[in-house]
Tab-separated table of C-alpha atoms in Angstrom:
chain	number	residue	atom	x	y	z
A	50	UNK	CA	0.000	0.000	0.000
A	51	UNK	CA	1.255	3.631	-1.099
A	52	UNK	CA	1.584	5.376	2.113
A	53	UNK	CA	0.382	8.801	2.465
A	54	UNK	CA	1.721	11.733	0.385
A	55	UNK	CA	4.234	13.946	1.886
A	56	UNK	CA	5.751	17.380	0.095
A	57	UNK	CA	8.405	17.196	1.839
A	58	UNK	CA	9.452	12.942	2.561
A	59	UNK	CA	7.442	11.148	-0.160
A	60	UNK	CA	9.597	8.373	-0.117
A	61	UNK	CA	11.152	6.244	3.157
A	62	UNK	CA	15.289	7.759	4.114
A	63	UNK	CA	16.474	4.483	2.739
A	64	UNK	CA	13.760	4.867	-0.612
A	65	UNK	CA	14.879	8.621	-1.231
A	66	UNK	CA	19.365	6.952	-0.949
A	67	UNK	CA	18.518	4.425	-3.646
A	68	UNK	CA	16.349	6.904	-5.685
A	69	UNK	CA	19.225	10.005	-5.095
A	70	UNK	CA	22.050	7.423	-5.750
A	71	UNK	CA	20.509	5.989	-9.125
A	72	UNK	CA	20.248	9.841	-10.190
A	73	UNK	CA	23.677	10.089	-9.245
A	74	UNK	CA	25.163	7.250	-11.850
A	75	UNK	CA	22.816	8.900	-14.682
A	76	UNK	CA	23.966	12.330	-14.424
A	77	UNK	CA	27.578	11.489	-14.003
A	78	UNK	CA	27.382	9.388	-17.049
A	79	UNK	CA	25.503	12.619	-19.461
A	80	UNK	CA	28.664	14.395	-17.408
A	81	UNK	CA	31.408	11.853	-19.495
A	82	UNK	CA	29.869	12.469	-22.819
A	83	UNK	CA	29.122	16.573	-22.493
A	84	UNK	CA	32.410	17.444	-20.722
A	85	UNK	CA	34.551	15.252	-22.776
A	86	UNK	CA	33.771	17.219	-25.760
A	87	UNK	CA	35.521	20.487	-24.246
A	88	UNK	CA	38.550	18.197	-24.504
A	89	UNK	CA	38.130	16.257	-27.864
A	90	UNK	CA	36.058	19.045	-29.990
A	91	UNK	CA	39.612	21.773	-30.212
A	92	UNK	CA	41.826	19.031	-30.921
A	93	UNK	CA	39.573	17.519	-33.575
A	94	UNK	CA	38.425	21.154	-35.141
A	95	UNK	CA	42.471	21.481	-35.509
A	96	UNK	CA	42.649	18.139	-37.400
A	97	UNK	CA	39.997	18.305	-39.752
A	98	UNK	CA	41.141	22.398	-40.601
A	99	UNK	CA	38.392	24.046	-39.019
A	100	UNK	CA	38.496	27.484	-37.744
A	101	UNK	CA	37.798	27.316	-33.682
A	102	UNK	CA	34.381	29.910	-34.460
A	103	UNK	CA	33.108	27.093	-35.581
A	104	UNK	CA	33.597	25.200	-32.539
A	105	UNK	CA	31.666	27.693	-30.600
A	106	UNK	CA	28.840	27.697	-33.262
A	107	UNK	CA	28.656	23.876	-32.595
A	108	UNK	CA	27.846	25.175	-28.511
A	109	UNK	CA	25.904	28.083	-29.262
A	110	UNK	CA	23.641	25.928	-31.469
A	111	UNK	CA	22.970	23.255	-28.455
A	112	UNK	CA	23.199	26.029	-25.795
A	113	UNK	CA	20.305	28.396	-27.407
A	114	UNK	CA	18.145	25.196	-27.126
A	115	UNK	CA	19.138	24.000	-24.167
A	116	UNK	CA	18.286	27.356	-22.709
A	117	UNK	CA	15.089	27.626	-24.551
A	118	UNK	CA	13.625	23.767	-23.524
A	119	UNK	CA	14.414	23.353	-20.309
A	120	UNK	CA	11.968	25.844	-18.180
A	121	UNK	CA	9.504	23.943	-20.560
A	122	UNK	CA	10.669	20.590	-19.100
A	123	UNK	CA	10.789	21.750	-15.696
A	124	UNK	CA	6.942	22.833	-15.763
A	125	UNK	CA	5.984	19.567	-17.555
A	126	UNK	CA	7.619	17.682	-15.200
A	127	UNK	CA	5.501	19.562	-12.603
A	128	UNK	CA	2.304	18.645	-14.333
A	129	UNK	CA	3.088	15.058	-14.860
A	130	UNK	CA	5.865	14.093	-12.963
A	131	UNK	CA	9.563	13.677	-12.905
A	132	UNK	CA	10.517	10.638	-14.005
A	133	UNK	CA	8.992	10.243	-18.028
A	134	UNK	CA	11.024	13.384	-18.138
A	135	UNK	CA	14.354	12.401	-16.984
A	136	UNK	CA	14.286	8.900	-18.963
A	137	UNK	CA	13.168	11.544	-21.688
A	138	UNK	CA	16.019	13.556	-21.480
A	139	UNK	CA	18.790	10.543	-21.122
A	140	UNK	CA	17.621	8.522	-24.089
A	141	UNK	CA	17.537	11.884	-26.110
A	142	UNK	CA	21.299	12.273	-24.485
A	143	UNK	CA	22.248	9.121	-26.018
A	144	UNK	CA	20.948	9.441	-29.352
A	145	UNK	CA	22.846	12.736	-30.015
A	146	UNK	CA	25.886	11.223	-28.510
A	147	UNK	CA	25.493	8.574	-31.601
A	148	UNK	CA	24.845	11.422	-33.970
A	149	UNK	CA	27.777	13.092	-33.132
A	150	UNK	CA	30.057	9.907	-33.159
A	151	UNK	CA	28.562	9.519	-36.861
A	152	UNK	CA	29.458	12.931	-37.816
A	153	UNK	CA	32.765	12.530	-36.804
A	154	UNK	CA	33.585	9.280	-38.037
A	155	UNK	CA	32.482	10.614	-41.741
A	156	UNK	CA	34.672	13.817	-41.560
A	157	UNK	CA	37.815	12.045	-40.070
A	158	UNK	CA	37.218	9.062	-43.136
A	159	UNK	CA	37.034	12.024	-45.702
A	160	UNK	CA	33.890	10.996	-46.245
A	161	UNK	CA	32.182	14.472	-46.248
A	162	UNK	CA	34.526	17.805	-46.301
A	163	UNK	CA	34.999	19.014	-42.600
A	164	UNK	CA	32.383	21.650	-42.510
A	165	UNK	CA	29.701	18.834	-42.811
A	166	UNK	CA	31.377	16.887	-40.390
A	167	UNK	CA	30.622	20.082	-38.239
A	168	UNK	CA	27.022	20.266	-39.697
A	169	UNK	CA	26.224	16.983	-38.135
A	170	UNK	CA	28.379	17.226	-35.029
A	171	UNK	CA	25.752	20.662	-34.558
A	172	UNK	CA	22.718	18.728	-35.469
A	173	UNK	CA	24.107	16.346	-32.479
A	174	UNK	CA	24.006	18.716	-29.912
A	175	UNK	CA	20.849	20.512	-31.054
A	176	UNK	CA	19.440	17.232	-29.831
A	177	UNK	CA	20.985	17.326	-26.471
A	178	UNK	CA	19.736	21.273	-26.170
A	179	UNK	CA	16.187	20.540	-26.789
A	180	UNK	CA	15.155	17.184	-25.943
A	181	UNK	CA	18.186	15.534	-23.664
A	182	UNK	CA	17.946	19.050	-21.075
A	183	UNK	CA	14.651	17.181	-20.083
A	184	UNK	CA	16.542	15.377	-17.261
A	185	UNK	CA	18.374	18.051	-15.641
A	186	UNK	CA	15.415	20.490	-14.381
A	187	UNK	CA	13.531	17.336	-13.792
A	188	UNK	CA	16.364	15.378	-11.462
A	189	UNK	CA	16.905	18.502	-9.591
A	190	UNK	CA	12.827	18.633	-8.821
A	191	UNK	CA	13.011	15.372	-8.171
A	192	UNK	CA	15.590	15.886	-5.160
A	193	UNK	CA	13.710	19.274	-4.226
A	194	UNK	CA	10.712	17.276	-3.962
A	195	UNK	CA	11.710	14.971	-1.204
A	196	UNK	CA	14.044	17.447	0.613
A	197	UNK	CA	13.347	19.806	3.539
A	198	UNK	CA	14.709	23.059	3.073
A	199	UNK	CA	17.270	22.694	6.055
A	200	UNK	CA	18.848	19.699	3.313
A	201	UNK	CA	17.744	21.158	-0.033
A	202	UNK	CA	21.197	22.872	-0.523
A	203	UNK	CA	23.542	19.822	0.548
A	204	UNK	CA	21.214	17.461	-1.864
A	205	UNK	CA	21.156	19.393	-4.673
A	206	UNK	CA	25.127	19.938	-4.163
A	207	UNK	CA	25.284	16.362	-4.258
A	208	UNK	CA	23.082	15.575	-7.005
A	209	UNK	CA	24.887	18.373	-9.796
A	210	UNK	CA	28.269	17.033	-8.261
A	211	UNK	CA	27.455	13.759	-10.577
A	212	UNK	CA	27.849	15.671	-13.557
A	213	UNK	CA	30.829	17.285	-12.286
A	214	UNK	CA	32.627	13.408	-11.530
A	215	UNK	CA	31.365	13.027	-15.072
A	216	UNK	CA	33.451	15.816	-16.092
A	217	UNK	CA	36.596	14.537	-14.293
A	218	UNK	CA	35.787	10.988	-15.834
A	219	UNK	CA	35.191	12.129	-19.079
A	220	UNK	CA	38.206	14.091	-20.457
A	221	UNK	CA	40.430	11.550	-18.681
A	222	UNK	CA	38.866	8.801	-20.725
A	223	UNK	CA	38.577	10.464	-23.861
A	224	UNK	CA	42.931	10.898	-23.198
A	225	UNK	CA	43.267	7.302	-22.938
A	226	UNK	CA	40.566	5.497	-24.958
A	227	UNK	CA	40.546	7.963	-27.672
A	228	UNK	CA	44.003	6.947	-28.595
A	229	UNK	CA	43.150	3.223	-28.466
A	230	UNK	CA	39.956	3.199	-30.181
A	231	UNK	CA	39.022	6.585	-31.502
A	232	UNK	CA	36.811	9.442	-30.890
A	233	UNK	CA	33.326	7.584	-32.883
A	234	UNK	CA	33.541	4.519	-31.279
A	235	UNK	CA	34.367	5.740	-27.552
A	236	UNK	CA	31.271	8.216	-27.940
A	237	UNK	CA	29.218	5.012	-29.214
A	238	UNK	CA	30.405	3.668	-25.474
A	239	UNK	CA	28.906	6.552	-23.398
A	240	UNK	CA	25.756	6.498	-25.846
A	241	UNK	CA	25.163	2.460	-24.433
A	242	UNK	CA	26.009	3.605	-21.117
A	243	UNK	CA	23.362	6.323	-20.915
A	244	UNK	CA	21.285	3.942	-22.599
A	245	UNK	CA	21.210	1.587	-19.698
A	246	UNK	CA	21.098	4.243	-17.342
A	247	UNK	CA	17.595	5.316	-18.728
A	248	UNK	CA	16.734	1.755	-18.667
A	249	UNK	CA	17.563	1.159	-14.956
A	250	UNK	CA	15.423	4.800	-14.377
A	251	UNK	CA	12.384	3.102	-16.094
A	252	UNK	CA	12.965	0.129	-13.478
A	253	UNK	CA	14.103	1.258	-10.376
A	254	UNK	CA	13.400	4.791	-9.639
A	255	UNK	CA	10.189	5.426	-7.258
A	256	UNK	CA	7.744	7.983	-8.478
A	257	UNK	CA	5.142	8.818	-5.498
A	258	UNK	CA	4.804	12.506	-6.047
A	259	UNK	CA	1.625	13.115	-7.460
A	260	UNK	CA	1.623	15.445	-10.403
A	261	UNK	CA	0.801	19.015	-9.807
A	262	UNK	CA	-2.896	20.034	-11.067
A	263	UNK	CA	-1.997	23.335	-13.361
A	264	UNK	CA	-3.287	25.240	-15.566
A	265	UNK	CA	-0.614	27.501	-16.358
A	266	UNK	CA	0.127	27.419	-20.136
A	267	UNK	CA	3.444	25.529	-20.919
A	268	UNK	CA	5.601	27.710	-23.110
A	269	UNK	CA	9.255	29.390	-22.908
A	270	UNK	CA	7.855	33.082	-22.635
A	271	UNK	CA	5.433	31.900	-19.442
A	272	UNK	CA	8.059	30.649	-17.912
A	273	UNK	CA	11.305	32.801	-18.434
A	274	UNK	CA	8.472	35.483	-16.918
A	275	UNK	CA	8.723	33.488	-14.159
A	276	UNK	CA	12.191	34.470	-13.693
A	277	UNK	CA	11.111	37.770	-13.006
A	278	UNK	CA	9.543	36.740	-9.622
A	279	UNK	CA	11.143	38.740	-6.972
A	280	UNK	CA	11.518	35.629	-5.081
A	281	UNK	CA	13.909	34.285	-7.500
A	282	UNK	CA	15.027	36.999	-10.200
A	283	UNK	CA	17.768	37.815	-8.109
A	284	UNK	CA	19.259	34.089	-8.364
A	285	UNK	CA	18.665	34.028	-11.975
A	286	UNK	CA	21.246	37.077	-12.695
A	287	UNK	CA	23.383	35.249	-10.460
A	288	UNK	CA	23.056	32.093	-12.427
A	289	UNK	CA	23.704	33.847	-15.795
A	290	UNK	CA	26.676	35.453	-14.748
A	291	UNK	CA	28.294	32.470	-13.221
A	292	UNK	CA	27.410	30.424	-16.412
A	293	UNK	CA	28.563	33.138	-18.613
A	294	UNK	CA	31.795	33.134	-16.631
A	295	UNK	CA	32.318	29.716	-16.687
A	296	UNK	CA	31.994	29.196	-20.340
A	297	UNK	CA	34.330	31.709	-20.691
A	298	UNK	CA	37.227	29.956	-19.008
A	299	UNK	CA	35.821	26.168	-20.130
A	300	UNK	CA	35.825	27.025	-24.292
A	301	UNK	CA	38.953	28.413	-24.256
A	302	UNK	CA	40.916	26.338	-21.950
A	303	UNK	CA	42.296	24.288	-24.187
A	304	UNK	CA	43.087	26.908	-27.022
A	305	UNK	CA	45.264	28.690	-24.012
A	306	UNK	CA	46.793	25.501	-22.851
A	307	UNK	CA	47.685	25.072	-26.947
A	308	UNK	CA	48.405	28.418	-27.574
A	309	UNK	CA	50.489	29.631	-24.113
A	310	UNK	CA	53.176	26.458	-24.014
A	311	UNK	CA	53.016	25.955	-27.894
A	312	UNK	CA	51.365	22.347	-28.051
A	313	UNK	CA	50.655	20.409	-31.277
A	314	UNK	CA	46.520	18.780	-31.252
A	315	UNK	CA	47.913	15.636	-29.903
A	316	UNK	CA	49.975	17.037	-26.891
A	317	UNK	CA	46.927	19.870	-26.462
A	318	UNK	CA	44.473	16.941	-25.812
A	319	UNK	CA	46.252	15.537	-23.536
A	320	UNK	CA	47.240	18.428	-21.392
A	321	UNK	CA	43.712	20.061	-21.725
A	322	UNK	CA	42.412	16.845	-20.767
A	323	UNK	CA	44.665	16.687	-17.142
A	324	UNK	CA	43.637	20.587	-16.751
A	325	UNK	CA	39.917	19.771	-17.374
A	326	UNK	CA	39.808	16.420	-15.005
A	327	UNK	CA	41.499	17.953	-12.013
A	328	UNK	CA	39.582	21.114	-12.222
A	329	UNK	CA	36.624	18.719	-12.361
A	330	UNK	CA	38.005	17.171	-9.246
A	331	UNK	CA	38.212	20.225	-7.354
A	332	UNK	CA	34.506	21.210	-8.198
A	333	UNK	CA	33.345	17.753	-6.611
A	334	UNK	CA	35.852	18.161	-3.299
A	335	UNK	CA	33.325	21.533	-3.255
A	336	UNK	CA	30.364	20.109	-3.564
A	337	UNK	CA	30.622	16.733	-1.821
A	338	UNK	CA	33.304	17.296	0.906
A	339	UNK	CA	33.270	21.102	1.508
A	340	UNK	CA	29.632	22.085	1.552
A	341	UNK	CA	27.919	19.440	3.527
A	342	UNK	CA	30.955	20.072	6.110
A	343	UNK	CA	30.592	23.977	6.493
A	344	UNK	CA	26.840	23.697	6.384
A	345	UNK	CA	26.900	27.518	4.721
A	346	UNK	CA	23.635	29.119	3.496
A	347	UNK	CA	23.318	30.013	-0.268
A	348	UNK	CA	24.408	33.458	0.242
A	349	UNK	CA	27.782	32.572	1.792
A	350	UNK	CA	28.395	29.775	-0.695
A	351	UNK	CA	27.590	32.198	-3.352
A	352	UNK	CA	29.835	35.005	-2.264
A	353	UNK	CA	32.795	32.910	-1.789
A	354	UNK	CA	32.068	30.827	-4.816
A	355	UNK	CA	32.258	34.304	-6.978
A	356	UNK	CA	35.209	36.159	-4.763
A	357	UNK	CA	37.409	32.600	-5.688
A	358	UNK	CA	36.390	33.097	-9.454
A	359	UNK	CA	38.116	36.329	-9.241
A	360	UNK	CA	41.589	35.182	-7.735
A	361	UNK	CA	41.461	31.867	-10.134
A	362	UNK	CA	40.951	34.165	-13.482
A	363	UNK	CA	43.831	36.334	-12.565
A	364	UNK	CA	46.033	33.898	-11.350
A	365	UNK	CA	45.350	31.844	-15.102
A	366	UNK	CA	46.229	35.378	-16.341
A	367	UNK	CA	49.780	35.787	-14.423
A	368	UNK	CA	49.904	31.893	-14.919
A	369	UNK	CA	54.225	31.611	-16.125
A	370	UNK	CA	53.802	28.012	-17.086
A	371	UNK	CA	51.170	24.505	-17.066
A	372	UNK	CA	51.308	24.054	-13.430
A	373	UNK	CA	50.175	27.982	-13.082
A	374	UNK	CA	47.681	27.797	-15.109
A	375	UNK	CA	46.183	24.683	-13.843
A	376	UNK	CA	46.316	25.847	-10.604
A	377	UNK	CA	44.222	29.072	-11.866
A	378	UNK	CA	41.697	26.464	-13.438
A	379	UNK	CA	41.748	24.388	-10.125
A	380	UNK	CA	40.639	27.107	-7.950
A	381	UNK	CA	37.823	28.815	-10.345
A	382	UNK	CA	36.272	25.113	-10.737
A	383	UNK	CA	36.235	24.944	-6.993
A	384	UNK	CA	34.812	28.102	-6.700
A	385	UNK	CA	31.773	27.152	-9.298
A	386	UNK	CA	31.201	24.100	-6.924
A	387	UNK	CA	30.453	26.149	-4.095
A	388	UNK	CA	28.551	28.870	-6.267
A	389	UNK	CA	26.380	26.456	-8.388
A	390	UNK	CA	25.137	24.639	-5.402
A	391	UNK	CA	24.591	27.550	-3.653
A	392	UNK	CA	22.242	30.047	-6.459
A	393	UNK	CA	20.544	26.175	-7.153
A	394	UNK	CA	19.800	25.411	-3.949
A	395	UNK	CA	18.351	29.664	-3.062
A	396	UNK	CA	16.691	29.041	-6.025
A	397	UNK	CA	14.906	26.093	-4.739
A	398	UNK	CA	13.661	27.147	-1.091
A	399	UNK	CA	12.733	30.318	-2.693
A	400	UNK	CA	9.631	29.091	-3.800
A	401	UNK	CA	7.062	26.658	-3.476
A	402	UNK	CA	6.599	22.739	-3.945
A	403	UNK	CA	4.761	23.201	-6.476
A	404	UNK	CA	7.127	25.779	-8.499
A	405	UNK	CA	9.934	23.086	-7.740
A	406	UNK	CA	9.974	22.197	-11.692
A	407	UNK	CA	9.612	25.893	-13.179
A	408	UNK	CA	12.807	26.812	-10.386
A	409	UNK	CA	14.643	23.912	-11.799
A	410	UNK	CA	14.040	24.611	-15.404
A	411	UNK	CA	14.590	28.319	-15.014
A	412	UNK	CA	18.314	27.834	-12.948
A	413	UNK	CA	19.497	25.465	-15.398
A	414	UNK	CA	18.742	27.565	-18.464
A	415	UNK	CA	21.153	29.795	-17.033
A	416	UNK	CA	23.257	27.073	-18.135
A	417	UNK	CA	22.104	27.449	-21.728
A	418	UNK	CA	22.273	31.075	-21.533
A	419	UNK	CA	26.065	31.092	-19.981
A	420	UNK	CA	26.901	28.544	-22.577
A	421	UNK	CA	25.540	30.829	-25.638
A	422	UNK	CA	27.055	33.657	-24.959
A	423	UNK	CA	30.600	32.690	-24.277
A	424	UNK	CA	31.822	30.117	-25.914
A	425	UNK	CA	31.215	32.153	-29.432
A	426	UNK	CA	32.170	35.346	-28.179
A	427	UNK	CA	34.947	34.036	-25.858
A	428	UNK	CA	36.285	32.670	-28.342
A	429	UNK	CA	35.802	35.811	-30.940
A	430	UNK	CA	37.886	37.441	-28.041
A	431	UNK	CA	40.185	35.349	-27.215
A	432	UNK	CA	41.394	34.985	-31.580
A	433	UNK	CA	40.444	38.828	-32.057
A	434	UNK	CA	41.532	40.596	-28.951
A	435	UNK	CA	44.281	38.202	-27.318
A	436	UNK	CA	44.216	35.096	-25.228
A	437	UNK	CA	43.958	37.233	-21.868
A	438	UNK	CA	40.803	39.414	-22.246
A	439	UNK	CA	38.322	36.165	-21.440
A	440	UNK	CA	39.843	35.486	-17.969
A	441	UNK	CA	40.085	39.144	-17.420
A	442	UNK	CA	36.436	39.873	-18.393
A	443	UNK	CA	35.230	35.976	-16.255
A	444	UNK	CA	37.079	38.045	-13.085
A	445	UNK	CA	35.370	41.431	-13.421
A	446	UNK	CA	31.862	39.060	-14.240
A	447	UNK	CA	33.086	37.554	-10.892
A	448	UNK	CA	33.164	40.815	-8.823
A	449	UNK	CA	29.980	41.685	-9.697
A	450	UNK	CA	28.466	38.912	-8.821
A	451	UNK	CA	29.635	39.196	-5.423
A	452	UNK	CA	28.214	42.681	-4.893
A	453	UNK	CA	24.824	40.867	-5.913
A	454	UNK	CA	25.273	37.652	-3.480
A	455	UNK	CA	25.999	39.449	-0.648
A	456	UNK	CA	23.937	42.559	-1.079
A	457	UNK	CA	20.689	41.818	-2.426
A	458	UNK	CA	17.655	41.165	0.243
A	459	UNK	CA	15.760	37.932	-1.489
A	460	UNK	CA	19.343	36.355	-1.469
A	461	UNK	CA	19.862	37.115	2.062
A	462	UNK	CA	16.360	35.950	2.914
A	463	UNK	CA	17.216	32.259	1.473
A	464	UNK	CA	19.647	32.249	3.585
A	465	UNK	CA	17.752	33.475	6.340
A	466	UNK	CA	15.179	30.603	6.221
A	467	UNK	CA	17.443	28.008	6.029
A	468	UNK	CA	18.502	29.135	9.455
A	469	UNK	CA	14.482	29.247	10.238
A	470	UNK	CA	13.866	32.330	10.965
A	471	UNK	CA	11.582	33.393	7.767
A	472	UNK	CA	9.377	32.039	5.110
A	473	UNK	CA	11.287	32.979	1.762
A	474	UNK	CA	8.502	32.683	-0.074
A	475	UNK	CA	7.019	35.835	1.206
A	476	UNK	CA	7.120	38.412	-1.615
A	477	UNK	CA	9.137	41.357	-0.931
């Protein structure tokens, strides 16, 4: 017999560990095959002659969609629940993943010149931006679901830290198996892998939260107006300009790397590849060891999240050799651990349980948005203006992000009720 619905404990402590685990091996796997293309997609543009604008086109395409579709799956999946979504999203994951390994397999055979290699490699991640960003919002509602707002933060730490152990996983795995069996058939690997993990979703993840009874229309204006909800507008800016500064320093990593110690596209995948898994590393020491031990409320994480940023872009900056700049890169991917979880997590107890889905859809478009904005014009910069100006514009992004965290009142009011003492709901 179903027992009796709770908002905040649906599911038995040991139910909500299997469910929140089983999330946890799904996301980290979409985190191998996303984050090892940050690795493999320079390299690869270098081989087949392709200027690196066309890179950032190829993330642009995906990251306009992704930023687009996923406040739409975050409301469906509050009309009729979370999982259908988040099997959804991963089986749409793993078909792009194929697409993409098909694309490249024809443009490194010769079979099609290398700007329709690039064509279909778009096409790929088109499909990941509008139909695989089903299972992020959805996952994260999910979690929010079954959380108190005391534990939202932690969880939700925990839960995006998957995809960042993907992203330590993947661009060590594209180093090594890339060179045994090539890019096409390792991305066929993490395509069977997310396969099965949708499978085992289907199977074994409980689904006891009732759908919410709407009537709100489902469509992107509705809900990016939602964004302007005093409640949670303030988390939103936050969330682009963390996004916008990450993609900053992620698409042009491994052009810098390249470019500052003078690498061939062999060597450059490799060393980008180190850089990308131990910054990777650092972000989950954030968010699994680090948060749930200083028990911080958003507003803390967030200002120390965006005041590291700063010291991490200008250390990359006055980098004088690899270690340098990987130390830069080490300490503004810790810094997004602790700022990520902490805008998510405001985000979440901002609102109510039954705007879990619209929060979740709305804080990872900022994903979307960060991700459209600079990996094409980061990169414009970094060819056009010189290979500094990106970290120097992700620092003063970083500043001013801090002046937001720690100043604005709805931010400070998150925090505020995790401690108990308010409802953050309340409008201002």
């Amino acid at each position: 017999m179903t027992p009796p619905y709770d908002p905040a404990r649906p599911s038995s402590p040991e139910e909500r560990r299997r469910a929140f685990r089983l999330l946890f091996i799904c996301l980290m796997a979409t985190g191998v095959g996303n984050n090892m293309l940050f690795a493999i997609l320079p390299p690869l543009a270098r081989d087949l002659g392709v200027a690196e604008y066309w890179v950032g086109a190829i993330y642009t395409v995906s990251a306009t969609l992704f930023m687009t579709m996923t406040p739409i799956w975050g409301a469906l999946s509050d009309r009729r629940g979370r999982k259908p979504f988040i099997i959804f999203g991963l089986t749409a994951f793993a078909t792009s993943t194929l697409v993409f390994a098909l694309g490249t397999w024809a443009g490194e055979q010769g079979w099609v010149p290398p700007l329709a290699a690039i064509f279909a490699m778009a096409l790929a991640r088109s499909l990941f931006g509008g139909l695989g960003s089903a299972t992020n919002p959805s996952a994260q509602a999910y979690v929010a679901d079954r959380t108190s707002p005391e534990e939202r933060t932690e969880a939700l730490a925990g839960l995006t830290a998957a995809f960042g152990l993907g992203a330590v996983i993947g661009p060590a795995l594209a180093a090594t198996l890339v060179e045994v069996f090539g890019v096409a058939v390792f991305m066929v690997m993490i395509a069977a892998i997310v396969l099965a993990g949708a499978f085992a979703v289907w199977r074994l993840l409980p689904e006891k939260t009732p759908p919410r009874v709407q009537q709100r229309p489902i469509n992107p204006l509705e809900q990016f107006a939602f964004g302007a909800d005093p409640r949670i507008f303030p988390f939103m800016i936050y969330g682009c300009l963390l996004w916008i500064t990450q993609s900053l320093g992620l698409s042009t990593l491994a052009f810098f790397i390249m470019d500052e110690l003078g690498l061939d596209a062999d060597a450059g995948l490799q060393m980008s590849s180190i850089a990308l898994a131990a910054g990777a590393g650092a972000l989950i020491i954030a968010q699994l060891v680090v948060i749930p031990a200083l028990k911080a409320t958003p507003r803390t994480l967030m200002s120390l999240g965006s005041l590291l940023t700063a010291v991490g872009s200008i250390t990359m900056i006055v980098a004088p050799n690899y270690s340098g700049i990987v130390s830069g890169y080490l300490i503004t991917s810790f810094a997004f651990g602790l700022a990520r979880s902490g805008f998510t997590g405001g985000a979440s107890i901002a609102v109510s349980p039954e705007e879990q889905g619209r929060a979740a859809g709305l804080t990872t478009a900022t994903a979307g948005l960060g991700f459209l904005i600079g990996p094409v014009g980061g990169l414009w910069i970094y060819h056009s203006l010189g290979h500094d100006i990106p970290y120097i514009m992700a620092a003063g992004l970083a500043a001013l992000s801090l002046v937001l965290a720690w100043m604005h009142p709805a931010i400070r009011r998150a925090g505020d009720a995790v401690k108990g003492q308010l409802d953050p709901r309340r409008p201002l």
